[in-house]
mmCIF file of N, CA and C in Angstrom:
data_model
loop_
_atom_site.group_PDB
_atom_site.id
_atom_site.type_symbol
_atom_site.label_atom_id
_atom_site.label_comp_id
_atom_site.label_asym_id
_atom_site.label_seq_id
_atom_site.Cartn_x
_atom_site.Cartn_y
_atom_site.Cartn_z
ATOM 1 N N MET J 1 -12.964 -3.986 16.983
ATOM 2 C CA MET J 1 -13.622 -5.262 17.194
ATOM 3 C C MET J 1 -13.551 -5.592 18.676
ATOM 4 N N GLU J 2 -14.663 -6.058 19.202
ATOM 5 C CA GLU J 2 -14.750 -6.384 20.619
ATOM 6 C C GLU J 2 -15.437 -7.726 20.775
ATOM 7 N N ASN J 3 -14.883 -8.596 21.610
ATOM 8 C CA ASN J 3 -15.460 -9.911 21.863
ATOM 9 C C ASN J 3 -16.030 -9.955 23.268
ATOM 10 N N LYS J 4 -17.231 -10.498 23.410
ATOM 11 C CA LYS J 4 -17.850 -10.703 24.717
ATOM 12 C C LYS J 4 -18.400 -12.106 24.757
ATOM 13 N N LYS J 5 -18.294 -12.776 25.902
ATOM 14 C CA LYS J 5 -18.847 -14.119 26.058
ATOM 15 C C LYS J 5 -20.027 -14.061 27.009
ATOM 16 N N ILE J 6 -21.074 -14.795 26.649
ATOM 17 C CA ILE J 6 -22.274 -14.861 27.481
ATOM 18 C C ILE J 6 -22.424 -16.288 27.979
ATOM 19 N N ASN J 7 -22.626 -16.445 29.279
ATOM 20 C CA ASN J 7 -22.841 -17.768 29.857
ATOM 21 C C ASN J 7 -24.295 -17.848 30.287
ATOM 22 N N ASN J 8 -25.029 -18.776 29.728
ATOM 23 C CA ASN J 8 -26.450 -18.933 30.032
ATOM 24 C C ASN J 8 -26.705 -19.916 31.171
ATOM 25 N N GLY J 9 -25.737 -20.132 32.021
ATOM 26 C CA GLY J 9 -25.922 -21.046 33.131
ATOM 27 C C GLY J 9 -25.460 -22.453 32.818
ATOM 28 N N ASN J 10 -25.063 -22.723 31.607
ATOM 29 C CA ASN J 10 -24.527 -24.030 31.251
ATOM 30 C C ASN J 10 -23.166 -23.831 30.581
ATOM 31 N N SER J 11 -22.601 -24.889 30.056
ATOM 32 C CA SER J 11 -21.257 -24.805 29.500
ATOM 33 C C SER J 11 -21.231 -24.211 28.094
ATOM 34 N N ASN J 12 -22.404 -24.037 27.480
ATOM 35 C CA ASN J 12 -22.442 -23.443 26.141
ATOM 36 C C ASN J 12 -22.228 -21.939 26.239
ATOM 37 N N ARG J 13 -21.270 -21.441 25.494
ATOM 38 C CA ARG J 13 -20.991 -20.015 25.493
ATOM 39 C C ARG J 13 -21.102 -19.486 24.079
ATOM 40 N N LYS J 14 -21.709 -18.334 23.950
ATOM 41 C CA LYS J 14 -21.836 -17.687 22.665
ATOM 42 C C LYS J 14 -20.929 -16.466 22.664
ATOM 43 N N VAL J 15 -20.098 -16.364 21.647
ATOM 44 C CA VAL J 15 -19.184 -15.235 21.537
ATOM 45 C C VAL J 15 -19.865 -14.152 20.712
ATOM 46 N N ILE J 16 -19.895 -12.959 21.261
ATOM 47 C CA ILE J 16 -20.447 -11.806 20.556
ATOM 48 C C ILE J 16 -19.278 -10.987 20.039
ATOM 49 N N ARG J 17 -19.210 -10.833 18.728
ATOM 50 C CA ARG J 17 -18.161 -10.021 18.115
ATOM 51 C C ARG J 17 -18.781 -8.741 17.601
ATOM 52 N N LEU J 18 -18.499 -7.645 18.274
ATOM 53 C CA LEU J 18 -19.040 -6.357 17.869
ATOM 54 C C LEU J 18 -18.138 -5.735 16.810
ATOM 55 N N GLU J 19 -18.751 -5.339 15.725
ATOM 56 C CA GLU J 19 -18.068 -4.665 14.621
ATOM 57 C C GLU J 19 -18.804 -3.368 14.333
ATOM 58 N N THR J 20 -18.165 -2.474 13.609
ATOM 59 C CA THR J 20 -18.792 -1.246 13.151
ATOM 60 C C THR J 20 -18.962 -1.337 11.651
ATOM 61 N N CYS J 21 -20.178 -1.113 11.191
ATOM 62 C CA CYS J 21 -20.492 -1.249 9.773
ATOM 63 C C CYS J 21 -19.672 -0.252 8.956
ATOM 64 N N TYR J 22 -19.120 -0.737 7.877
ATOM 65 C CA TYR J 22 -18.292 0.076 6.991
ATOM 66 C C TYR J 22 -19.111 1.167 6.294
ATOM 67 N N LEU J 23 -20.413 0.920 6.068
ATOM 68 C CA LEU J 23 -21.243 1.870 5.334
ATOM 69 C C LEU J 23 -21.980 2.861 6.224
ATOM 70 N N CYS J 24 -22.588 2.380 7.320
ATOM 71 C CA CYS J 24 -23.434 3.263 8.137
ATOM 72 C C CYS J 24 -22.876 3.555 9.532
ATOM 73 N N ASN J 25 -21.751 2.954 9.882
ATOM 74 C CA ASN J 25 -21.095 3.149 11.185
ATOM 75 C C ASN J 25 -21.922 2.683 12.372
ATOM 76 N N GLN J 26 -22.869 1.782 12.157
ATOM 77 C CA GLN J 26 -23.661 1.205 13.243
ATOM 78 C C GLN J 26 -22.902 0.030 13.835
ATOM 79 N N GLU J 27 -22.897 -0.081 15.162
ATOM 80 C CA GLU J 27 -22.254 -1.211 15.823
ATOM 81 C C GLU J 27 -23.216 -2.399 15.808
ATOM 82 N N PHE J 28 -22.703 -3.598 15.478
ATOM 83 C CA PHE J 28 -23.542 -4.782 15.363
ATOM 84 C C PHE J 28 -22.723 -6.018 15.698
ATOM 85 N N ASP J 29 -23.426 -7.151 15.920
ATOM 86 C CA ASP J 29 -22.798 -8.438 16.211
ATOM 87 C C ASP J 29 -22.629 -9.198 14.906
ATOM 88 N N ILE J 30 -21.410 -9.386 14.459
ATOM 89 C CA ILE J 30 -21.123 -10.064 13.195
ATOM 90 C C ILE J 30 -21.440 -11.557 13.283
ATOM 91 N N ASN J 31 -21.453 -12.143 14.487
ATOM 92 C CA ASN J 31 -21.740 -13.571 14.658
ATOM 93 C C ASN J 31 -23.234 -13.879 14.723
ATOM 94 N N LYS J 32 -24.072 -12.870 14.711
ATOM 95 C CA LYS J 32 -25.512 -13.086 14.763
ATOM 96 C C LYS J 32 -25.974 -13.778 13.487
ATOM 97 N N ASP J 33 -27.021 -14.568 13.598
ATOM 98 C CA ASP J 33 -27.535 -15.338 12.463
ATOM 99 C C ASP J 33 -28.404 -14.453 11.575
ATOM 100 N N ASP J 34 -27.782 -13.594 10.792
ATOM 101 C CA ASP J 34 -28.500 -12.735 9.859
ATOM 102 C C ASP J 34 -27.630 -12.523 8.628
ATOM 103 N N SER J 35 -27.908 -11.529 7.846
ATOM 104 C CA SER J 35 -27.164 -11.339 6.594
ATOM 105 C C SER J 35 -25.930 -10.456 6.746
ATOM 106 N N SER J 36 -25.535 -10.163 7.978
ATOM 107 C CA SER J 36 -24.295 -9.401 8.160
ATOM 108 C C SER J 36 -23.107 -10.255 7.723
ATOM 109 N N HIS J 37 -22.088 -9.606 7.186
ATOM 110 C CA HIS J 37 -20.952 -10.349 6.648
ATOM 111 C C HIS J 37 -19.752 -9.416 6.475
ATOM 112 N N TYR J 38 -18.630 -10.003 6.131
ATOM 113 C CA TYR J 38 -17.452 -9.242 5.745
ATOM 114 C C TYR J 38 -17.412 -9.171 4.225
ATOM 115 N N HIS J 39 -17.371 -7.980 3.684
ATOM 116 C CA HIS J 39 -17.268 -7.797 2.240
ATOM 117 C C HIS J 39 -15.791 -7.877 1.855
ATOM 118 N N TYR J 40 -15.472 -8.702 0.910
ATOM 119 C CA TYR J 40 -14.091 -8.980 0.510
ATOM 120 C C TYR J 40 -13.248 -9.454 1.695
ATOM 121 N N GLU J 41 -13.906 -10.123 2.672
ATOM 122 C CA GLU J 41 -13.256 -10.650 3.876
ATOM 123 C C GLU J 41 -12.518 -9.576 4.665
ATOM 124 N N LYS J 42 -12.882 -8.314 4.454
ATOM 125 C CA LYS J 42 -12.187 -7.218 5.117
ATOM 126 C C LYS J 42 -13.126 -6.183 5.736
ATOM 127 N N TYR J 43 -14.185 -5.806 5.023
ATOM 128 C CA TYR J 43 -15.060 -4.723 5.449
ATOM 129 C C TYR J 43 -16.339 -5.275 6.074
ATOM 130 N N PRO J 44 -16.604 -5.005 7.369
ATOM 131 C CA PRO J 44 -17.836 -5.504 8.005
ATOM 132 C C PRO J 44 -19.057 -4.728 7.518
ATOM 133 N N ILE J 45 -20.089 -5.459 7.125
ATOM 134 C CA ILE J 45 -21.342 -4.875 6.648
ATOM 135 C C ILE J 45 -22.479 -5.418 7.516
ATOM 136 N N CYS J 46 -23.282 -4.517 8.107
ATOM 137 C CA CYS J 46 -24.382 -4.939 8.979
ATOM 138 C C CYS J 46 -25.509 -5.549 8.148
ATOM 139 N N ALA J 47 -26.454 -6.191 8.811
ATOM 140 C CA ALA J 47 -27.567 -6.855 8.134
ATOM 141 C C ALA J 47 -28.440 -5.849 7.390
ATOM 142 N N ASN J 48 -28.668 -4.691 7.978
ATOM 143 C CA ASN J 48 -29.508 -3.678 7.338
ATOM 144 C C ASN J 48 -28.893 -3.207 6.023
ATOM 145 N N CYS J 49 -27.618 -2.880 6.020
ATOM 146 C CA CYS J 49 -26.949 -2.438 4.795
ATOM 147 C C CYS J 49 -26.807 -3.592 3.809
ATOM 148 N N SER J 50 -26.586 -4.786 4.319
ATOM 149 C CA SER J 50 -26.458 -5.945 3.450
ATOM 150 C C SER J 50 -27.756 -6.215 2.697
ATOM 151 N N GLU J 51 -28.889 -6.033 3.370
ATOM 152 C CA GLU J 51 -30.178 -6.229 2.716
ATOM 153 C C GLU J 51 -30.515 -5.058 1.800
ATOM 154 N N SER J 52 -30.164 -3.843 2.198
ATOM 155 C CA SER J 52 -30.448 -2.666 1.378
ATOM 156 C C SER J 52 -29.584 -2.631 0.129
ATOM 157 N N TYR J 53 -28.318 -2.972 0.297
ATOM 158 C CA TYR J 53 -27.371 -2.953 -0.812
ATOM 159 C C TYR J 53 -26.951 -4.384 -1.122
ATOM 160 N N GLY J 54 -27.879 -5.214 -1.494
ATOM 161 C CA GLY J 54 -27.661 -6.643 -1.695
ATOM 162 C C GLY J 54 -26.590 -6.974 -2.702
ATOM 163 N N PHE J 55 -26.324 -6.070 -3.626
ATOM 164 C CA PHE J 55 -25.303 -6.344 -4.632
ATOM 165 C C PHE J 55 -23.905 -6.370 -4.041
ATOM 166 N N PHE J 56 -23.708 -5.857 -2.821
ATOM 167 C CA PHE J 56 -22.401 -5.900 -2.180
ATOM 168 C C PHE J 56 -22.041 -7.310 -1.717
ATOM 169 N N ASN J 57 -23.030 -8.160 -1.480
ATOM 170 C CA ASN J 57 -22.788 -9.485 -0.928
ATOM 171 C C ASN J 57 -22.519 -10.482 -2.061
ATOM 172 N N ASN J 58 -21.466 -10.250 -2.819
ATOM 173 C CA ASN J 58 -21.153 -11.124 -3.939
ATOM 174 C C ASN J 58 -20.022 -12.095 -3.624
ATOM 175 N N ASP J 59 -19.496 -12.074 -2.411
ATOM 176 C CA ASP J 59 -18.360 -12.932 -2.085
ATOM 177 C C ASP J 59 -18.761 -14.154 -1.274
ATOM 178 N N LYS J 60 -20.006 -14.546 -1.269
ATOM 179 C CA LYS J 60 -20.445 -15.750 -0.556
ATOM 180 C C LYS J 60 -20.526 -16.907 -1.496
#
């Protein structure tokens, strides 16, 4: 897991948390506004796998 902060010239900062998908090993931002999530609050799942394997997202 890696955290990066982006400053857009104002005091608002967005934290980017890079994770590696448990299923496809793709690196992605878990804080992005999409269907990426932690499965069982432990395994990071990217948006692509979350949409493809929708039955995994049962803990929301």
